[in-house]
Amino acid sequence: MKVLVIQQKMIGDVLASSVICQVIKTAHPDWEMHYMIYPNCLAVVENSPFIDKIILFNPKEHKGLSQLISFGKKLRKDKYDIIIDAYGKWESMIPSYFSNAAMRIGFKKSYTSLFYTELVTPKKNVDGSAIYHRLQLAQPILKNNVAFVFPKIYISEQERIIAKTAINQKLNTSHPIVMISVLGSDASKSLPTQQMAETLDVMVSHNSKLQLLFNYIPSQITEAQTIYDACQPETKEKIIFDFYTKGLREFLAILEQCDALIGNEGGAVNMAKALGVKTFTVFSPWINKNSWNMLNDDEQHVAVHLQDYFPEIYGEKHPKKFKKQSLKMYPLLTIDRYKEPLKLFLNRI
C-alpha cells in the first residue's frame, strides 16, 4: 500500500501531523509512507524512520484552481492507495480529489464530502487535541483507537557532533544550559518585556550557574534586545545573546544539547519535547492550553496559563475568545504566580 499524508504548513503543524506517518508505519512497516509539506518545514521531519519520501509543495508553483487540479493529476502517476489530508485547505483538498486515490481521508466540514471518501469528526473536549485529532485521521485505516504518541525529531550523529563542538566553544558544559523562548510569534503570544525580564532574573537569582541561550528570529532582534536591557546586571552576565545557528536543523541539534527550554509557548516548545528536552512553558492568555500542552506531567514538562490562576475570567468561554484582550490580560500573569513552580523545575534540571 502507498500512502500520502498532506500537511503543508506550519512547522509546528507539520511536526504534529508526522504522528500519522508514525502510527501507520509502525502498524504496517511494509507500506510506503510519503509526506507532503512546505519546503521551510523540512527540518522537523528529516531523518524520520517513519517517512519513506518527503514531497515538497511550493505554493508559488501551484497557485490557482487550474494549477492545483494539474498538480492533483500529476499525483495520479504515483498511484496512491490512500491520501490523508491533515491540512484541510483548498490547496490540499483539490489535489487530493484529483489524485484518484481510492481512499481519501479528511476532517468533516460542510463541504468536504465532495473531496474525501472518509470523513473524520474531531472529538471535542480532549486534552492534547492538536495531536489527538490528527491521530483520528489514521483510525479509518487502522480500524481501532490509536494510542496517543508524541512526534519525534531525529538528529544525526554528525549534526550532534557539530552542535557539541559549537557549544564547547562558547559555554561551560558542566553548568546547566537553558534555551529561552524569549518571544512568541507575535505580541499576543509573548510575555511583556518586563515580565519576561523578571522571569529571567528569578531564574538566575535561584541558580547563578544557569547559562541562558536567547532564541529569537532575526526580525525580533530589537524586541529581544529590549528584554535583555530590562534584566538585572547579574542576569545579563548569564545570557548568551548571539549564539546564532545557520538553519533550523542546526538549531535543533543545539536545542537537543540543552538541559531545558523555558519561555513562551510556540513551535520551539514542541520541538524541545520532540527532542526529549524538558520544558517550562508560559501560555498566552488566548491560547488553549489543553490543545497544545502535551506530555505535561508537572515534572519534565510544566506549563502555566492565566486560566490556572483566574478561571473566573474565562468562565465557560474558550480562550480564543480573548485574543483581542490578550495584551491587557498578560499583566495579570505576574512572575509571583508561577515563581515557585519555576524554581522547582530549575531544581530538577
Short mmCIF file of C-alpha atoms in Angstrom, two decimals:
data_model
loop_
_atom_site.label_atom_id
_atom_site.label_comp_id
_atom_site.label_asym_id
_atom_site.label_seq_id
_atom_site.Cartn_x
_atom_site.Cartn_y
_atom_site.Cartn_z
CA MET A 1 0.00 0.00 0.00
CA LYS A 2 1.14 3.53 -0.81
CA VAL A 3 0.03 6.35 1.50
CA LEU A 4 0.39 10.13 1.16
CA VAL A 5 -0.09 12.36 4.20
CA ILE A 6 -0.58 16.07 3.49
CA GLN A 7 0.18 18.85 5.98
CA GLN A 8 1.63 21.73 4.01
CA LYS A 9 2.40 24.13 6.88
CA MET A 10 3.23 25.44 9.56
CA ILE A 11 6.35 23.99 11.18
CA GLY A 12 4.56 23.04 14.40
CA ASP A 13 1.65 21.52 12.47
CA VAL A 14 3.98 19.57 10.19
CA LEU A 15 5.71 18.14 13.24
CA ALA A 16 2.36 17.30 14.85
CA SER A 17 0.95 15.60 11.74
CA SER A 18 4.04 13.42 11.39
CA VAL A 19 2.48 11.20 14.07
CA ILE A 20 0.09 9.96 11.35
CA CYS A 21 3.05 8.56 9.43
CA GLN A 22 4.46 7.17 12.66
CA VAL A 23 1.43 5.14 13.75
CA ILE A 24 0.67 3.82 10.27
CA LYS A 25 4.28 2.84 9.51
CA THR A 26 4.54 1.18 12.93
CA ALA A 27 1.43 -0.90 12.24
CA HIS A 28 2.35 -1.59 8.60
CA PRO A 29 6.14 -1.39 8.18
CA ASP A 30 5.89 -2.69 4.61
CA TRP A 31 3.66 0.20 3.50
CA GLU A 32 5.22 3.13 1.67
CA MET A 33 4.69 6.42 3.52
CA HIS A 34 5.03 9.78 1.74
CA TYR A 35 4.62 13.17 3.41
CA MET A 36 3.80 16.43 1.58
CA ILE A 37 4.96 19.65 3.25
CA TYR A 38 6.22 23.16 2.51
CA PRO A 39 10.00 23.39 1.93
CA ASN A 40 10.56 25.54 5.04
CA CYS A 41 9.15 22.75 7.24
CA LEU A 42 11.56 20.04 6.09
CA ALA A 43 13.90 20.31 9.08
CA VAL A 44 11.48 18.90 11.66
CA VAL A 45 10.81 15.66 9.75
CA GLU A 46 14.22 14.99 8.18
CA ASN A 47 15.68 11.56 9.03
CA SER A 48 12.33 10.23 10.29
CA PRO A 49 12.30 6.42 10.06
CA PHE A 50 8.54 6.55 9.52
CA ILE A 51 8.66 8.56 6.28
CA ASP A 52 9.92 6.97 3.07
CA LYS A 53 9.67 10.06 0.89
CA ILE A 54 9.12 13.76 1.52
CA ILE A 55 7.34 15.74 -1.19
CA LEU A 56 7.99 19.48 -1.08
CA PHE A 57 4.98 21.56 -2.12
CA ASN A 58 5.87 25.03 -3.36
CA PRO A 59 2.73 27.22 -3.17
CA LYS A 60 4.09 29.67 -5.75
CA GLU A 61 4.26 26.90 -8.34
CA HIS A 62 0.72 25.68 -7.66
CA LYS A 63 -1.31 28.87 -7.41
CA GLY A 64 -4.91 28.96 -8.59
CA LEU A 65 -7.52 26.31 -9.30
CA SER A 66 -6.14 25.12 -12.63
CA GLN A 67 -2.64 24.67 -11.21
CA LEU A 68 -3.97 22.71 -8.22
CA ILE A 69 -6.03 20.45 -10.49
CA SER A 70 -2.99 19.90 -12.69
CA PHE A 71 -0.89 19.08 -9.64
CA GLY A 72 -3.51 16.61 -8.44
CA LYS A 73 -3.44 14.85 -11.82
CA LYS A 74 0.35 14.59 -11.56
CA LEU A 75 -0.13 12.77 -8.25
CA ARG A 76 -2.02 10.06 -10.16
CA LYS A 77 1.30 8.88 -11.58
CA ASP A 78 2.36 7.89 -8.07
CA LYS A 79 -0.75 5.68 -7.76
CA TYR A 80 -1.51 6.36 -4.13
CA ASP A 81 -3.90 3.93 -2.47
CA ILE A 82 -4.64 6.31 0.41
CA ILE A 83 -4.36 10.05 0.89
CA ILE A 84 -4.74 11.58 4.36
CA ASP A 85 -5.30 15.33 4.26
CA ALA A 86 -4.46 16.77 7.67
CA TYR A 87 -4.18 20.28 6.24
CA GLY A 88 -7.76 20.56 5.01
CA LYS A 89 -7.41 23.69 2.85
CA TRP A 90 -8.18 24.19 -0.84
CA GLU A 91 -4.57 23.67 -1.85
CA SER A 92 -4.65 20.19 -0.33
CA MET A 93 -8.28 19.19 -0.90
CA ILE A 94 -8.23 19.80 -4.66
CA PRO A 95 -5.02 17.80 -5.37
CA SER A 96 -6.33 15.05 -3.07
CA TYR A 97 -9.53 14.76 -5.07
CA PHE A 98 -7.85 14.71 -8.49
CA SER A 99 -5.23 12.19 -7.37
CA ASN A 100 -7.79 9.40 -7.90
CA ALA A 101 -6.69 7.69 -4.68
CA ALA A 102 -9.28 5.05 -3.76
CA MET A 103 -9.38 6.23 -0.13
CA ARG A 104 -9.16 9.93 0.70
CA ILE A 105 -9.43 10.86 4.38
CA GLY A 106 -10.09 14.31 5.80
CA PHE A 107 -11.90 16.19 8.54
CA LYS A 108 -15.65 16.56 8.31
CA LYS A 109 -16.86 20.01 7.31
CA SER A 110 -19.96 21.19 5.49
CA TYR A 111 -18.28 20.89 2.09
CA THR A 112 -15.58 18.24 2.48
CA SER A 113 -17.75 15.27 1.49
CA LEU A 114 -17.15 16.41 -2.10
CA PHE A 115 -13.43 15.73 -1.76
CA TYR A 116 -12.98 12.80 0.63
CA THR A 117 -14.25 9.23 0.74
CA GLU A 118 -13.80 9.03 4.54
CA LEU A 119 -14.80 11.87 6.87
CA VAL A 120 -13.47 12.19 10.41
CA THR A 121 -15.24 14.27 13.05
CA PRO A 122 -12.76 15.78 15.52
CA LYS A 123 -13.62 14.74 19.06
CA LYS A 124 -14.47 17.67 21.30
CA ASN A 125 -13.03 18.49 24.72
CA VAL A 126 -9.99 16.23 24.63
CA ASP A 127 -6.58 17.03 26.09
CA GLY A 128 -3.81 17.32 23.56
CA SER A 129 -6.34 17.82 20.78
CA ALA A 130 -3.65 19.09 18.39
CA ILE A 131 -2.23 15.55 18.30
CA TYR A 132 -5.38 13.61 19.16
CA HIS A 133 -7.32 14.94 16.17
CA ARG A 134 -4.50 14.04 13.80
CA LEU A 135 -4.37 10.52 15.17
CA GLN A 136 -8.09 10.25 14.48
CA LEU A 137 -7.26 10.54 10.78
CA ALA A 138 -5.40 7.23 11.00
CA GLN A 139 -8.35 5.37 12.52
CA PRO A 140 -10.17 4.59 9.24
CA ILE A 141 -7.03 2.70 8.19
CA LEU A 142 -6.05 1.07 11.46
CA LYS A 143 -9.68 0.26 12.36
CA ASN A 144 -9.28 0.97 16.07
CA ASN A 145 -8.48 3.68 18.56
CA VAL A 146 -4.90 4.76 18.07
CA ALA A 147 -2.69 5.05 21.14
CA PHE A 148 -1.54 8.60 21.84
CA VAL A 149 2.01 9.24 20.66
CA PHE A 150 4.05 12.44 20.54
CA PRO A 151 6.11 13.26 17.44
CA LYS A 152 9.87 12.86 17.50
CA ILE A 153 12.68 14.76 15.80
CA TYR A 154 15.71 12.77 14.71
CA ILE A 155 19.17 14.34 14.86
CA SER A 156 22.00 12.60 13.03
CA GLU A 157 25.24 11.77 14.82
CA GLN A 158 27.14 14.16 12.56
CA GLU A 159 24.75 17.01 13.43
CA ARG A 160 25.15 16.14 17.09
CA ILE A 161 28.95 16.31 16.91
CA ILE A 162 28.83 19.73 15.22
CA ALA A 163 26.41 21.03 17.87
CA LYS A 164 28.54 19.79 20.75
CA THR A 165 31.62 21.40 19.22
CA ALA A 166 29.82 24.76 18.88
CA ILE A 167 28.58 24.58 22.47
CA ASN A 168 32.02 23.67 23.85
CA GLN A 169 33.48 26.77 22.20
CA LYS A 170 31.12 29.20 23.96
CA LEU A 171 29.66 27.53 27.02
CA ASN A 172 30.63 25.69 30.17
CA THR A 173 29.09 22.25 29.72
CA SER A 174 29.42 21.48 33.43
CA HIS A 175 26.76 24.15 34.14
CA PRO A 176 23.08 23.98 33.10
CA ILE A 177 22.26 25.27 29.61
CA VAL A 178 18.73 26.59 29.14
CA MET A 179 17.23 27.68 25.83
CA ILE A 180 14.97 30.71 26.37
CA SER A 181 11.98 31.07 24.07
CA VAL A 182 12.19 34.78 24.68
CA LEU A 183 9.44 35.83 22.26
CA GLY A 184 6.33 34.26 20.81
CA SER A 185 5.41 34.52 17.14
CA ASP A 186 3.75 37.89 17.81
CA ALA A 187 2.95 40.27 20.67
CA SER A 188 -0.26 38.44 21.58
CA LYS A 189 1.80 35.30 22.27
CA SER A 190 4.71 36.95 24.12
CA LEU A 191 5.13 37.78 27.78
CA PRO A 192 5.54 41.58 28.04
CA THR A 193 9.12 42.79 28.22
CA GLN A 194 9.26 43.50 31.96
CA GLN A 195 7.57 40.21 32.87
CA MET A 196 9.98 38.18 30.75
CA ALA A 197 12.95 40.07 32.23
CA GLU A 198 11.66 39.43 35.75
CA THR A 199 11.27 35.73 34.93
CA LEU A 200 14.90 35.55 33.80
CA ASP A 201 16.02 37.47 36.89
CA VAL A 202 14.25 34.95 39.15
CA MET A 203 15.92 32.08 37.31
CA VAL A 204 19.44 33.44 37.68
CA SER A 205 18.83 34.52 41.28
CA HIS A 206 17.73 30.96 42.06
CA ASN A 207 20.64 29.31 40.23
CA SER A 208 23.63 31.50 39.39
CA LYS A 209 25.20 28.76 37.26
CA LEU A 210 22.50 28.89 34.59
CA GLN A 211 23.53 29.76 31.03
CA LEU A 212 20.66 31.26 29.03
CA LEU A 213 20.59 30.97 25.23
CA PHE A 214 18.23 33.55 23.74
CA ASN A 215 16.11 32.05 20.95
CA TYR A 216 14.57 34.55 18.55
CA ILE A 217 14.37 35.09 14.80
CA PRO A 218 16.34 37.92 13.11
CA SER A 219 13.25 40.13 12.74
CA GLN A 220 12.80 40.04 16.54
CA ILE A 221 16.28 41.24 17.48
CA THR A 222 15.05 44.67 18.63
CA GLU A 223 12.45 43.16 20.97
CA ALA A 224 14.98 40.61 22.24
CA GLN A 225 17.49 43.38 22.94
CA THR A 226 14.82 45.32 24.87
CA ILE A 227 14.21 42.30 27.11
CA TYR A 228 17.95 41.86 27.64
CA ASP A 229 18.30 45.53 28.57
CA ALA A 230 15.49 45.18 31.14
CA CYS A 231 17.28 42.38 33.01
CA GLN A 232 19.39 42.81 36.12
CA PRO A 233 23.19 43.04 35.57
CA GLU A 234 23.67 39.58 37.13
CA THR A 235 21.20 38.12 34.66
CA LYS A 236 22.78 39.80 31.65
CA GLU A 237 26.06 38.09 32.53
CA LYS A 238 24.35 34.71 32.11
CA ILE A 239 22.64 35.48 28.79
CA ILE A 240 24.21 34.36 25.52
CA PHE A 241 22.53 36.77 23.15
CA ASP A 242 24.30 35.97 19.90
CA PHE A 243 24.51 32.19 19.73
CA TYR A 244 23.47 32.10 16.08
CA THR A 245 22.67 28.99 14.06
CA LYS A 246 22.69 28.79 10.28
CA GLY A 247 19.37 27.00 9.92
CA LEU A 248 16.63 25.08 11.70
CA ARG A 249 18.45 21.73 11.68
CA GLU A 250 21.47 23.32 13.36
CA PHE A 251 19.17 24.99 15.90
CA LEU A 252 17.51 21.64 16.65
CA ALA A 253 20.86 19.97 17.20
CA ILE A 254 21.84 22.73 19.65
CA LEU A 255 18.46 22.52 21.39
CA GLU A 256 18.90 18.78 21.87
CA GLN A 257 22.04 19.51 23.91
CA CYS A 258 20.24 21.90 26.28
CA ASP A 259 19.06 20.87 29.73
CA ALA A 260 15.72 22.63 29.27
CA LEU A 261 13.71 25.12 27.27
CA ILE A 262 11.85 27.84 29.16
CA GLY A 263 9.63 30.62 27.84
CA ASN A 264 6.70 31.46 25.63
CA GLU A 265 4.55 28.73 24.15
CA GLY A 266 5.22 28.09 20.47
CA GLY A 267 6.90 25.85 17.96
CA ALA A 268 10.20 25.74 19.86
CA VAL A 269 8.45 24.17 22.87
CA ASN A 270 7.03 21.34 20.79
CA MET A 271 10.38 20.85 19.08
CA ALA A 272 12.03 20.58 22.51
CA LYS A 273 9.51 17.95 23.59
CA ALA A 274 10.08 16.05 20.33
CA LEU A 275 13.81 16.02 21.16
CA GLY A 276 13.27 14.84 24.73
CA VAL A 277 14.26 18.19 26.28
CA LYS A 278 12.50 19.35 29.47
CA THR A 279 10.19 22.38 29.12
CA PHE A 280 8.61 25.10 31.24
CA THR A 281 6.02 26.92 29.15
CA VAL A 282 4.14 30.17 29.70
CA PHE A 283 0.97 30.16 27.60
CA SER A 284 -0.60 33.26 26.14
CA PRO A 285 -3.96 34.16 27.75
CA TRP A 286 -5.82 33.42 24.49
CA ILE A 287 -4.17 30.12 23.52
CA ASN A 288 -5.99 26.97 24.61
CA LYS A 289 -3.59 25.22 26.96
CA ASN A 290 -5.35 21.86 26.63
CA SER A 291 -4.80 21.75 22.87
CA TRP A 292 -1.02 22.02 22.83
CA ASN A 293 0.05 21.12 26.36
CA MET A 294 1.05 17.54 25.56
CA LEU A 295 3.25 15.41 27.83
CA ASN A 296 2.62 17.73 30.78
CA ASP A 297 3.49 15.85 33.96
CA ASP A 298 4.38 18.81 36.22
CA GLU A 299 7.95 17.50 36.40
CA GLN A 300 9.62 17.01 33.00
CA HIS A 301 7.16 19.35 31.31
CA VAL A 302 5.40 22.16 33.18
CA ALA A 303 3.03 24.76 31.76
CA VAL A 304 1.28 27.79 33.23
CA HIS A 305 -1.69 29.74 31.94
CA LEU A 306 -3.61 32.73 33.23
CA GLN A 307 -6.68 30.49 33.36
CA ASP A 308 -4.94 28.37 36.02
CA TYR A 309 -4.99 31.36 38.37
CA PHE A 310 -8.10 33.26 37.27
CA PRO A 311 -10.61 30.70 35.97
CA GLU A 312 -13.42 33.12 36.75
CA ILE A 313 -12.22 35.45 33.98
CA TYR A 314 -12.83 32.74 31.39
CA GLY A 315 -15.93 31.09 32.77
CA GLU A 316 -17.31 28.80 30.06
CA LYS A 317 -15.70 30.75 27.20
CA HIS A 318 -12.95 29.30 25.05
CA PRO A 319 -9.60 31.11 25.44
CA LYS A 320 -9.67 32.02 21.74
CA LYS A 321 -12.49 34.43 22.52
CA PHE A 322 -9.95 36.56 24.43
CA LYS A 323 -7.43 37.06 21.62
CA LYS A 324 -8.13 40.79 21.26
CA GLN A 325 -7.80 41.23 25.02
CA SER A 326 -4.58 39.24 25.46
CA LEU A 327 -2.28 42.28 25.81
CA LYS A 328 -4.50 43.67 28.55
CA MET A 329 -4.69 40.28 30.29
CA TYR A 330 -0.97 39.42 30.24
CA PRO A 331 -0.09 41.80 33.12
CA LEU A 332 -2.17 39.59 35.43
CA LEU A 333 0.27 36.73 34.79
CA THR A 334 2.99 38.13 37.03
CA ILE A 335 6.10 36.19 38.00
CA ASP A 336 4.69 35.78 41.52
CA ARG A 337 2.00 33.48 40.05
CA TYR A 338 4.48 30.89 38.78
CA LYS A 339 7.73 31.69 40.61
CA GLU A 340 7.58 28.64 42.89
CA PRO A 341 6.82 26.04 40.19
CA LEU A 342 9.59 27.61 38.08
CA LYS A 343 12.10 27.26 40.93
CA LEU A 344 11.09 23.64 41.49
CA PHE A 345 11.52 22.98 37.77
CA LEU A 346 15.01 24.52 37.85
CA ASN A 347 15.89 22.26 40.78
CA ARG A 348 15.09 19.23 38.63
CA ILE A 349 17.44 20.20 35.82
#
